[in-house]
Amino acid sequence: MTGKERVSKIMNHEKIDKPAWIPFTGVHAGSLKGYSAQEVLTDSSKLTESLIEAHKLYQPDGMPVIFDLQIEAEILGCKLLWAEKAPPSVTTHPCSSDKEILKIDITKESGRIPMVLETLENLKEKAKDTSLFGIICGPFTLASHLRGNDIFMDMFDDPDYIHQLMAYTTKVAKQMTKIYIDAGFDVISVVDPLVSQISSEHFEEFLSIYFTELFDFIRENNKPSGFFVCGNATRNIEVMCKTKPNSIFMDENIDMVAAKVITDKYNVAVGGNIPLTSVMLFGTQQDNMQFVVGLLDKLENKQNLFISPGCDMPYETPAENIIAVRQAIYETESVREIIANYEAVDDGIEVELPDYANLKKPLVEVFTLDSATCAACTYMMGAGLAAKEIYGDKIDIEEYKIIYKENIARIKKVGVTNLPCVYINGELQFSSIIPSPEELKVAIDNYI
Amino acid sequence: MKNIYLVTGFLGAGKTSFVNNFLKNYNKKVAVIVNEFGEINIDSKIIHSKENIRIHEINNGSIFCCCRMLEFANALVEMAKLDIETIVVEASGLADPANLEDIISGANARCDNEYSFMGSLCLVDARNYLKLSTALPALVSQVQNSNYLLINKSDLVDEKQIVLLEKELKEKNPKAQIIKTTYGRFDELPHEIKELKPSSPSLNTPMARPDTKVIHPKPLNQKRLDRLINKISKKAYRAKGFVTLDGKKKYIDIVGDQLTLSDIDEAHRDEIVLLNIK
């Protein structure tokens, strides 16, 4: 089953072999190629290059092409403040002083949409087995971009205006949906972080009809939908389900195990919620594997389920942590054993390391999660084997898979912290990011 | 060791005015982390008049949300290297600060326990807290996670409303100290409050002189005048002065959103004095 098929089945609530893996590679993808957030959010070729690298390393079942909730706002007249390692922020609100309703329509020529569509075209062939998510700004968040923070007072003082504003931003969201579906996106994700800020009563009063209309529209256009929320929206999960999206994605502020009981009642798929900062950014590979295995263990019903970061990943999230998440979803049992062994191995296995200082020829050691099952590890080992073909007897090459206890002991003794990685003569050369043949050759030549 | 204080409150409750007043009177080296500048910014005059204030702005979401938490923690780690004694964090209006201490411990783990969290003060807008808190759960969390609850603009509502508000606040956070203030003026707050010192006896004193600001508007037509009034009413409780409207000189007086315009004969420079800056 391809990733695209798995995502489609989950969105349609059909039985699947395992949860789908959806890494939200927002601006983080740029970090893999050394591009800033602004570069990947404005330049199709840099975004494409970054996404292809992310796709190669993380082997997702589904992934977004661009994660920027300010695309629509920029078209509608909001000014943006760009950042090096984060999406831009809105600094001006066109309706902040006058309660007006804009008359601007969004077309496929508007703002940065041509750049998004060009990137989608570039990816269609390269990531043909992966479900490509089109991210659109949710109508409530877009309304706040237009009106500013007065929107919360308007909910009390001028509810009619809020309804007019929501009707307009929903129209814009439907225009975005149509453009993205016509261009070939597989899933339309409506991302509305502000939904977590209001009570469920206000959700029903001001948002329910508009979200229902939008998800109906996506369904009528034969594509599945995602409703993404960030922050503690626990109280709103049920009312969100009632707007009938195919799926709801949430972050670490929501207890996904409890939320899934509600989403299952409405037969809505659920996705999330690996903590972005404490686990993905600052945690180790073991932390990430442990979180995912723990989450899967706690979820009784593993149908209707996506595993993903809680939101778009921080720019500097270590690639090895994301690789580890994928491994934990796809190879849950062996990862469970790795975690147990990692904890237990201190009691006793002795390994002898080579005498690195006195080797007769370079020793290339590839440490992997398991090159048979982890795609990034396969590429890393492949790079080593390609070098072996070139150098023949002039070098030695070994793979150490973490699935074996003795290799965990070795990894600890060498001081390896991230997998996959390449050491030459006991010295770290490449970690997580796969070297090109030229880069590996230069590294090996230093030891000949 | 650096002390961290948190200032929360919904938009317009008076957070920035409070922080401005704090900065004006504070003589130690201080940094301010502002989570989204509002209509009223940290007073640039205060910043320029003192060399020892640093401002760091974090936009595009609450610093307590997982998508901005990192930027907040990183800012703390960076500021740990600076020669400052105090950090004041002005949260965004909808910030839910329940996880502040977790973020500080995360930052502390990366900067050798440089920080000590001293407490939190929440500005409560007497006019609209009761109404808004039913719809915006973050406001309740701000109250629950505060050491001081400063009921601001209490002159703008009747006594009955204040009694109800105090009852609600006590119910949500029985341990917090509640202080009332008026006109958004903080000059005469008890010094332990305006200097953000933790745990002090409550003193409820009236405020003294209002802050003022002068603006010089260009000649106006009705639409521009409406916009101007809208802006002014967000920035000040009272404003008066002279304007040119449709080519004629007028005396203008604004109280809240009530406008009085009268014809004048003498030539005056177009200027409006904003009183009781929010």
XYZ file of C-alpha atoms in Angstrom, chain A residues 28 97 102 115 118 158 171 181 189 213 231 307 317 320 324 379 381 405 429 442:
20
model
C 12.009 23.024 8.650
C -10.307 50.738 11.835
C -13.428 43.323 1.458
C 4.728 29.679 -6.569
C 4.606 25.416 -9.420
C -21.432 43.439 16.729
C -15.817 32.399 0.473
C -8.093 20.879 -5.811
C -6.253 21.023 5.351
C -20.103 24.828 4.595
C -3.545 25.111 21.459
C 0.734 10.267 13.579
C 14.239 20.098 14.469
C 17.319 12.161 13.049
C 13.075 8.012 14.373
C 20.252 5.745 1.670
C 24.189 2.559 3.807
C 21.845 -5.427 21.662
C 31.575 12.404 9.321
C 36.391 13.757 -0.014
